[in-house]
PDB file of C-alpha atoms in Angstrom:
ATOM      1  CA  MET A   4      93.427 116.112 117.563  1.00 78.00           C
ATOM      2  CA  ARG A   5      97.035 115.082 118.040  1.00 79.00           C
ATOM      3  CA  THR A   6      96.936 113.125 114.790  1.00 82.00           C
ATOM      4  CA  LYS A   7      95.441 116.015 112.840  1.00 83.00           C
ATOM      5  CA  LEU A   8      98.090 118.440 114.094  1.00 85.00           C
ATOM      6  CA  ALA A   9     100.889 115.963 113.415  1.00 85.00           C
ATOM      7  CA  GLN A  10      99.637 115.504 109.846  1.00 86.00           C
ATOM      8  CA  LYS A  11      99.993 119.263 109.352  1.00 87.00           C
ATOM      9  CA  ASP A  12     103.652 119.038 110.469  1.00 87.00           C
ATOM     10  CA  PHE A  13     103.345 120.895 113.777  1.00 86.00           C
ATOM     11  CA  PRO A  14     106.232 120.234 116.176  1.00 87.00           C
ATOM     12  CA  ASP A  15     105.551 117.734 118.990  1.00 87.00           C
ATOM     13  CA  ASP A  16     106.138 120.285 121.763  1.00 89.00           C
ATOM     14  CA  GLU A  17     103.585 122.685 120.250  1.00 88.00           C
ATOM     15  CA  ILE A  18     101.073 119.854 119.872  1.00 87.00           C
ATOM     16  CA  GLU A  19     101.498 118.892 123.532  1.00 88.00           C
ATOM     17  CA  ALA A  20     101.167 122.519 124.638  1.00 90.00           C
ATOM     18  CA  CYS A  21      98.017 122.947 122.560  1.00 89.00           C
ATOM     19  CA  LEU A  22      96.451 119.750 123.902  1.00 85.00           C
ATOM     20  CA  GLN A  23      97.320 120.693 127.474  1.00 88.00           C
ATOM     21  CA  PHE A  24      95.765 124.151 127.051  1.00 89.00           C
ATOM     22  CA  CYS A  25      92.610 122.762 125.468  1.00 86.00           C
ATOM     23  CA  SER A  26      92.145 120.094 128.127  1.00 84.00           C
ATOM     24  CA  GLU A  27      92.647 122.647 130.947  1.00 85.00           C
ATOM     25  CA  LYS A  28      89.995 124.907 129.427  1.00 85.00           C
ATOM     26  CA  GLY A  29      87.619 121.976 128.975  1.00 82.00           C
ATOM     27  CA  TYR A  30      87.609 122.141 125.185  1.00 85.00           C
ATOM     28  CA  ILE A  31      88.703 118.518 124.912  1.00 84.00           C
ATOM     29  CA  ASN A  32      86.658 115.960 126.803  1.00 86.00           C
ATOM     30  CA  ASP A  33      86.796 112.368 125.590  1.00 87.00           C
ATOM     31  CA  GLU A  34      83.870 111.276 127.777  1.00 91.00           C
ATOM     32  CA  ARG A  35      81.565 113.972 126.412  1.00 91.00           C
ATOM     33  CA  PHE A  36      82.654 113.155 122.843  1.00 92.00           C
ATOM     34  CA  ALA A  37      82.098 109.429 123.443  1.00 94.00           C
ATOM     35  CA  LEU A  38      78.617 110.099 124.811  1.00 94.00           C
ATOM     36  CA  LEU A  39      77.730 112.084 121.695  1.00 94.00           C
ATOM     37  CA  VAL A  40      79.013 109.282 119.471  1.00 95.00           C
ATOM     38  CA  VAL A  41      76.949 106.735 121.431  1.00 95.00           C
ATOM     39  CA  LYS A  42      73.790 108.823 121.040  1.00 95.00           C
ATOM     40  CA  SER A  43      74.458 109.209 117.328  1.00 95.00           C
ATOM     41  CA  GLN A  44      75.035 105.491 116.810  1.00 96.00           C
ATOM     42  CA  VAL A  45      71.951 104.525 118.838  1.00 95.00           C
ATOM     43  CA  SER A  46      69.853 106.856 116.692  1.00 95.00           C
ATOM     44  CA  LYS A  47      71.154 104.902 113.673  1.00 94.00           C
ATOM     45  CA  GLY A  48      70.006 101.656 115.304  1.00 93.00           C
ATOM     46  CA  HIS A  49      73.411 100.188 116.105  1.00 96.00           C
ATOM     47  CA  GLY A  50      74.196  97.892 119.006  1.00 95.00           C
ATOM     48  CA  VAL A  51      76.918  97.862 121.645  1.00 95.00           C
ATOM     49  CA  ASN A  52      79.528  95.977 119.623  1.00 95.00           C
ATOM     50  CA  ARG A  53      79.279  98.319 116.653  1.00 96.00           C
ATOM     51  CA  ILE A  54      79.370 101.373 118.920  1.00 96.00           C
ATOM     52  CA  GLN A  55      82.511 100.078 120.651  1.00 95.00           C
ATOM     53  CA  GLN A  56      84.128  99.601 117.260  1.00 95.00           C
ATOM     54  CA  VAL A  57      83.283 103.151 116.178  1.00 95.00           C
ATOM     55  CA  LEU A  58      84.567 104.607 119.441  1.00 95.00           C
ATOM     56  CA  THR A  59      87.824 102.699 119.085  1.00 94.00           C
ATOM     57  CA  GLN A  60      88.238 103.942 115.517  1.00 94.00           C
ATOM     58  CA  LYS A  61      87.762 107.487 116.768  1.00 91.00           C
ATOM     59  CA  GLY A  62      90.577 107.043 119.290  1.00 89.00           C
ATOM     60  CA  ILE A  63      88.560 106.627 122.488  1.00 92.00           C
ATOM     61  CA  THR A  64      90.227 104.348 125.044  1.00 92.00           C
ATOM     62  CA  LYS A  65      88.542 101.079 126.009  1.00 93.00           C
ATOM     63  CA  LEU A  66      88.138 102.279 129.598  1.00 94.00           C
ATOM     64  CA  ILE A  67      86.209 105.397 128.584  1.00 93.00           C
ATOM     65  CA  CYS A  68      84.240 103.377 126.033  1.00 93.00           C
ATOM     66  CA  GLN A  69      83.147 100.819 128.610  1.00 93.00           C
ATOM     67  CA  GLN A  70      82.379 103.510 131.172  1.00 93.00           C
ATOM     68  CA  VAL A  71      80.178 105.505 128.789  1.00 93.00           C
ATOM     69  CA  LEU A  72      78.318 102.410 127.583  1.00 91.00           C
ATOM     70  CA  PHE A  73      77.801 101.239 131.162  1.00 91.00           C
ATOM     71  CA  ASP A  74      76.444 104.633 132.229  1.00 90.00           C
ATOM     72  CA  THR A  75      73.936 104.855 129.381  1.00 89.00           C
ATOM     73  CA  GLU A  76      70.463 103.593 130.092  1.00 90.00           C
ATOM     74  CA  TYR A  77      69.488 102.175 126.729  1.00 93.00           C
ATOM     75  CA  ASP A  78      67.435  99.004 126.509  1.00 94.00           C
ATOM     76  CA  TRP A  79      69.549  97.141 123.954  1.00 95.00           C
ATOM     77  CA  PHE A  80      66.965  94.360 123.668  1.00 95.00           C
ATOM     78  CA  ALA A  81      64.242  96.851 122.736  1.00 94.00           C
ATOM     79  CA  LEU A  82      66.557  98.580 120.267  1.00 95.00           C
ATOM     80  CA  ALA A  83      67.350  95.252 118.596  1.00 95.00           C
ATOM     81  CA  LYS A  84      63.646  94.437 118.379  1.00 94.00           C
ATOM     82  CA  ALA A  85      62.906  97.856 116.861  1.00 93.00           C
ATOM     83  CA  LYS A  86      65.719  97.434 114.316  1.00 94.00           C
ATOM     84  CA  ALA A  87      64.429  94.002 113.295  1.00 93.00           C
ATOM     85  CA  PHE A  88      60.846  95.280 113.043  1.00 93.00           C
ATOM     86  CA  LYS A  89      61.933  98.213 110.889  1.00 92.00           C
ATOM     87  CA  LYS A  90      63.999  96.017 108.570  1.00 92.00           C
ATOM     88  CA  TYR A  91      61.482  93.196 108.175  1.00 90.00           C
ATOM     89  CA  ASN A  92      58.187  95.094 108.656  1.00 87.00           C
ATOM     90  CA  GLY A  93      57.061  92.737 111.404  1.00 81.00           C
ATOM     91  CA  ARG A  94      56.899  89.734 109.060  1.00 86.00           C
ATOM     92  CA  PRO A  95      57.228  86.446 110.961  1.00 85.00           C
ATOM     93  CA  VAL A  96      60.230  84.210 110.419  1.00 86.00           C
ATOM     94  CA  ALA A  97      59.408  81.640 107.763  1.00 84.00           C
ATOM     95  CA  ASP A  98      62.063  78.998 108.440  1.00 88.00           C
ATOM     96  CA  TYR A  99      65.422  78.357 110.060  1.00 91.00           C
ATOM     97  CA  LYS A 100      67.366  79.750 107.099  1.00 93.00           C
ATOM     98  CA  GLU A 101      65.457  83.033 107.278  1.00 92.00           C
ATOM     99  CA  LYS A 102      66.001  83.236 111.036  1.00 92.00           C
ATOM    100  CA  ALA A 103      69.748  82.714 110.592  1.00 94.00           C
ATOM    101  CA  LYS A 104      69.806  85.471 107.990  1.00 95.00           C
ATOM    102  CA  ARG A 105      68.032  87.888 110.328  1.00 94.00           C
ATOM    103  CA  ILE A 106      70.321  87.017 113.219  1.00 95.00           C
ATOM    104  CA  ARG A 107      73.371  87.642 111.003  1.00 96.00           C
ATOM    105  CA  TYR A 108      71.923  91.024 110.069  1.00 96.00           C
ATOM    106  CA  LEU A 109      71.422  92.036 113.706  1.00 96.00           C
ATOM    107  CA  LEU A 110      74.875  90.773 114.665  1.00 96.00           C
ATOM    108  CA  GLY A 111      76.286  92.885 111.838  1.00 95.00           C
ATOM    109  CA  GLN A 112      74.505  95.891 113.275  1.00 96.00           C
ATOM    110  CA  GLY A 113      76.372  95.379 116.532  1.00 95.00           C
ATOM    111  CA  PHE A 114      73.856  93.560 118.680  1.00 96.00           C
ATOM    112  CA  ARG A 115      74.825  90.576 120.799  1.00 96.00           C
ATOM    113  CA  TYR A 116      73.448  87.125 120.041  1.00 96.00           C
ATOM    114  CA  ASP A 117      71.024  87.111 122.975  1.00 95.00           C
ATOM    115  CA  GLU A 118      69.670  90.512 121.905  1.00 95.00           C
ATOM    116  CA  ALA A 119      69.199  89.242 118.339  1.00 94.00           C
ATOM    117  CA  GLN A 120      67.418  86.116 119.617  1.00 94.00           C
ATOM    118  CA  TYR A 121      65.133  88.277 121.757  1.00 94.00           C
ATOM    119  CA  ALA A 122      64.400  90.590 118.819  1.00 92.00           C
ATOM    120  CA  LEU A 123      63.263  87.677 116.668  1.00 90.00           C
ATOM    121  CA  ASP A 124      61.264  85.924 119.365  1.00 87.00           C
ATOM    122  CA  GLU A 125      57.605  86.281 118.489  1.00 74.00           C
ATOM    123  CA  ASN A 126      56.423  85.831 122.088  1.00 58.00           C
ATOM    124  CA  THR A 127      57.976  89.070 123.349  1.00 59.00           C
TER     125      THR A 127
END
């Protein structure tokens, strides 16, 4: 919000006063905003790394980001498996090259390597 007001050439003291007023009234809450962003990104099928990146781009501090992600109760392994199943329609991995391609895709979606491995494991 500070950035938006500064772009519109509001004086710094007015920006600070506005932010102080809004935070006292509860209109600005970074934790609530971060939680909404996490829910939105999970519904898109993104993993922890991608969500952290989005939160950082939106100006959320690392502390709040880590706290919100720690407090959520998502099964990241199951989400990675669901993302892989949706993308590849449950087709088995043909060879090593195909497996590497699928792992790269899941890593690009923000999942960790162990989550991507789990998602592609046919025994789980």
